[in-house]
């Protein structure tokens, strides 16, 4: 029987000195993504939410929403009543626009706080987190992530996202990991040791790029139709494919207020295919700079992860492109694209010796 | 509301006693039980979240659910047991010649029966659960039929507040009620004698009011912690000890301190019971969500790689590299500015 105050079930347990009482450790792995943020925790909790944070615009919207901050799909749903932030761009906290940099930093802090809350640490648990960051994030990017996380966790480490995917699947030898996110596609060469800068390539031909391309293609394929970025995203998530033979993709878009049907099969397929050439080009670079004896093995062990890997037909299309450019290629997709990064980060968190965590507190 | 206010006439119960008839029968049965010291058990049953189900699926569905709940109760009872619907869609069951320990078995059986019920609505399969308040007459002191039902009502409220799908047996409500009345009378007399504010306005008494007052609800107990109650008892024990030493003049103080200790100890018993229910509920919710609450703590002892881990040496090296990369990165960061001291 515990001796806690009844009302404090969701509060931190503090000792007399005001420090959090060390009654246990919750390890969490966080995949902080441009589009979705996912967490896997050592208590079995797994949660994912869209990386959107919204703050009520005025007193009326606050009263309506009954919250000071709204996250994920709920934030997207109520976007008209909110100052809406998507705090990450290209896998890191968006600081391109100085005016919004501070707000993005706060939104990222709140987002991490929310995802840690959703991992349901018990009152008094120490929370040790490994957060996946893009393979080639700058020091400034990493600092911003660290800054955003430190309020919500007791100790935090950053780790390359593709590495965490590979580590989670115990694929540490001769593997090419491709993590297709919304903001970036990270390529990483695993060869039994920690990947170094030369082993990693990041490009921005990822989910958001596909959205933009579909948007451009729809403007041509659907004359007179009006649509938003959110609508395009929804169309992509429902119909995306790179397969040769697919059912015609017919969508309904408003033209002068009247719902009108358009066949957008080619527009969608061609837009989705545009990420393949730069991806294979990156793979080619990683293969070409590797020990010639093992290049063939590497080409035949390509691991596809991340939300973008769910595009139907993508593994086969990449294989075909690899065969054409590199002479061979074998691609497998991880079972859980959404949680692959978070699961790997959790595994790292759990296998990290306790004294290392303590030193980084 | 009177505890056995009758149900509406278009209720779901067909083929069992009418509410008026059963009330008369129950009173007769209860008086007989009291006279001959026959054990009698009273159960008050409610379908969890019935109002929401009615909102979602309509009155007909609600009636069907109630009819099914009655069938479950009927299947678990004997012909000689009495069953009737009350207002607010609760069901009252009286089990003559039933000792308290059998009541628990009976309640579990009813709960299990209800869990198996399934309803098809709008293409969905619905399950239901029940909350049950259980009371019996095997107490010292007098007990009326209405009080017995109120005791069961108390248990039902606690079961419902704890999330439902459970039964709560309440035994001491009557004693709490009597003691509360006595305390209130004593406080009033003291206030009249002192000519000032009524006594009993201390934090402890406010807590007591929360614990033993009407509308028992876990929400009422926000801010109440066992430590506070235990501290209060210690302080009263010292008063008791001082009064015992003083003798004569100290008799009143001694009596008063003992009474208050008694009150506080009952309060602890109640808090402990509610804490237990709350913890059970947390455990149940966690189980439903597939969360093992113990892992977070257990993991402390199995932290790091086991000796049998595959590729252990390589992984150990990788962990060190990740750690050192993070450490190096922290060193490159500008030192944190000290936080301004908070003003007093």
PDB file of C-alpha atoms in Angstrom, chain A residues 1-3 5-7 22-25 27 42-43 120 122 125 139 142-143 146 150 156-158 163 167 170 172-173 192-194 347-352 354 356-357 359-360, chain B residues 221-227 271-272 275-276 279 289-293 295-297 299-300 303-305 310-311 314-315 318-323 326-327 329-330 332-334 336:
ATOM      1  CA  UNK A   1       0.000   0.000   0.000  1.00  0.00           C
ATOM      2  CA  UNK A   2       1.439   3.333  -0.961  1.00  0.00           C
ATOM      3  CA  UNK A   3       1.474   6.353   1.274  1.00  0.00           C
ATOM      4  CA  UNK A   5      -1.557  11.763  -1.318  1.00  0.00           C
ATOM      5  CA  UNK A   6      -4.686  10.664  -3.103  1.00  0.00           C
ATOM      6  CA  UNK A   7      -4.784  13.705  -5.310  1.00  0.00           C
ATOM      7  CA  UNK A  22      14.139   7.878  -7.236  1.00  0.00           C
ATOM      8  CA  UNK A  23      11.634   5.060  -7.011  1.00  0.00           C
ATOM      9  CA  UNK A  24      12.295   3.542 -10.427  1.00  0.00           C
ATOM     10  CA  UNK A  25      13.443   4.265 -13.934  1.00  0.00           C
ATOM     11  CA  UNK A  27      13.351   4.197 -20.192  1.00  0.00           C
ATOM     12  CA  UNK A  42      10.008   0.223 -20.937  1.00  0.00           C
ATOM     13  CA  UNK A  43       6.591  -0.103 -19.265  1.00  0.00           C
ATOM     14  CA  UNK A 120       2.842   7.178 -18.451  1.00  0.00           C
ATOM     15  CA  UNK A 122       4.708   6.621 -12.492  1.00  0.00           C
ATOM     16  CA  UNK A 125      10.045   7.524 -11.744  1.00  0.00           C
ATOM     17  CA  UNK A 139      25.258  20.954 -33.137  1.00  0.00           C
ATOM     18  CA  UNK A 142      20.971  18.957 -31.367  1.00  0.00           C
ATOM     19  CA  UNK A 143      21.264  21.668 -28.752  1.00  0.00           C
ATOM     20  CA  UNK A 146      18.300  18.804 -25.864  1.00  0.00           C
ATOM     21  CA  UNK A 150      15.446  18.633 -20.526  1.00  0.00           C
ATOM     22  CA  UNK A 156      18.682  12.383 -22.276  1.00  0.00           C
ATOM     23  CA  UNK A 157      20.923  11.148 -25.082  1.00  0.00           C
ATOM     24  CA  UNK A 158      20.669  11.855 -28.771  1.00  0.00           C
ATOM     25  CA  UNK A 163      21.325   3.804 -36.382  1.00  0.00           C
ATOM     26  CA  UNK A 167      20.146  -1.324 -33.490  1.00  0.00           C
ATOM     27  CA  UNK A 170      20.005  -6.085 -34.210  1.00  0.00           C
ATOM     28  CA  UNK A 172      24.618  -4.140 -36.970  1.00  0.00           C
ATOM     29  CA  UNK A 173      26.686  -5.658 -39.774  1.00  0.00           C
ATOM     30  CA  UNK A 192      29.646  -3.379 -36.983  1.00  0.00           C
ATOM     31  CA  UNK A 193      30.732  -0.164 -35.320  1.00  0.00           C
ATOM     32  CA  UNK A 194      29.138   3.167 -34.617  1.00  0.00           C
ATOM     33  CA  UNK A 347      16.585  -0.621 -26.822  1.00  0.00           C
ATOM     34  CA  UNK A 348      19.578   1.694 -26.669  1.00  0.00           C
ATOM     35  CA  UNK A 349      18.152   3.390 -23.575  1.00  0.00           C
ATOM     36  CA  UNK A 350      17.686   0.065 -21.854  1.00  0.00           C
ATOM     37  CA  UNK A 351      21.087  -1.286 -22.746  1.00  0.00           C
ATOM     38  CA  UNK A 352      22.943   1.865 -21.797  1.00  0.00           C
ATOM     39  CA  UNK A 354      23.148   3.205 -15.568  1.00  0.00           C
ATOM     40  CA  UNK A 356      26.319   6.716 -18.180  1.00  0.00           C
ATOM     41  CA  UNK A 357      22.810   7.966 -17.616  1.00  0.00           C
ATOM     42  CA  UNK A 359      26.697  11.249 -15.684  1.00  0.00           C
ATOM     43  CA  UNK A 360      24.476  13.002 -18.211  1.00  0.00           C
TER      44      UNK A 360
ATOM     45  CA  UNK B 221     -10.811  13.008  -0.666  1.00  0.00           C
ATOM     46  CA  UNK B 222      -8.470  15.069  -2.808  1.00  0.00           C
ATOM     47  CA  UNK B 223      -5.776  16.477  -0.592  1.00  0.00           C
ATOM     48  CA  UNK B 224      -6.366  13.971   2.212  1.00  0.00           C
ATOM     49  CA  UNK B 225      -3.323  11.882   2.922  1.00  0.00           C
ATOM     50  CA  UNK B 226      -2.678   9.160   5.401  1.00  0.00           C
ATOM     51  CA  UNK B 227       0.373  10.983   6.789  1.00  0.00           C
ATOM     52  CA  UNK B 271      -8.837   5.875   3.627  1.00  0.00           C
ATOM     53  CA  UNK B 272      -7.001   2.590   3.461  1.00  0.00           C
ATOM     54  CA  UNK B 275      -6.659   3.618  -1.455  1.00  0.00           C
ATOM     55  CA  UNK B 276      -6.867  -0.115  -2.001  1.00  0.00           C
ATOM     56  CA  UNK B 279      -4.840   0.993  -6.618  1.00  0.00           C
ATOM     57  CA  UNK B 289      -3.855  -0.936 -21.725  1.00  0.00           C
ATOM     58  CA  UNK B 290      -1.299  -3.737 -21.729  1.00  0.00           C
ATOM     59  CA  UNK B 291       1.041  -1.899 -19.368  1.00  0.00           C
ATOM     60  CA  UNK B 292       3.056  -3.650 -16.729  1.00  0.00           C
ATOM     61  CA  UNK B 293       3.414  -1.115 -13.941  1.00  0.00           C
ATOM     62  CA  UNK B 295       8.674  -2.985 -15.205  1.00  0.00           C
ATOM     63  CA  UNK B 296       9.869   0.578 -14.704  1.00  0.00           C
ATOM     64  CA  UNK B 297      11.160  -0.228 -11.254  1.00  0.00           C
ATOM     65  CA  UNK B 299      14.339  -2.567 -14.829  1.00  0.00           C
ATOM     66  CA  UNK B 300      16.660  -0.784 -12.470  1.00  0.00           C
ATOM     67  CA  UNK B 303      19.784  -2.283 -16.425  1.00  0.00           C
ATOM     68  CA  UNK B 304      22.332  -2.693 -19.178  1.00  0.00           C
ATOM     69  CA  UNK B 305      23.286  -5.641 -21.283  1.00  0.00           C
ATOM     70  CA  UNK B 310      24.323 -11.448 -28.529  1.00  0.00           C
ATOM     71  CA  UNK B 311      27.237  -9.369 -29.848  1.00  0.00           C
ATOM     72  CA  UNK B 314      30.307  -4.860 -29.753  1.00  0.00           C
ATOM     73  CA  UNK B 315      27.196  -3.437 -28.162  1.00  0.00           C
ATOM     74  CA  UNK B 318      28.640   1.115 -29.115  1.00  0.00           C
ATOM     75  CA  UNK B 319      26.946   2.205 -25.895  1.00  0.00           C
ATOM     76  CA  UNK B 320      30.194   3.766 -24.751  1.00  0.00           C
ATOM     77  CA  UNK B 321      30.575   5.535 -28.080  1.00  0.00           C
ATOM     78  CA  UNK B 322      27.059   6.923 -27.946  1.00  0.00           C
ATOM     79  CA  UNK B 323      27.638   8.095 -24.407  1.00  0.00           C
ATOM     80  CA  UNK B 326      26.808  12.873 -26.146  1.00  0.00           C
ATOM     81  CA  UNK B 327      29.283  13.886 -23.475  1.00  0.00           C
ATOM     82  CA  UNK B 329      28.556  17.321 -27.536  1.00  0.00           C
ATOM     83  CA  UNK B 330      27.571  18.668 -24.104  1.00  0.00           C
ATOM     84  CA  UNK B 332      30.808  21.945 -26.848  1.00  0.00           C
ATOM     85  CA  UNK B 333      27.664  23.677 -25.643  1.00  0.00           C
ATOM     86  CA  UNK B 334      27.959  27.079 -23.980  1.00  0.00           C
ATOM     87  CA  UNK B 336      24.235  27.112 -18.810  1.00  0.00           C
TER      88      UNK B 336
END
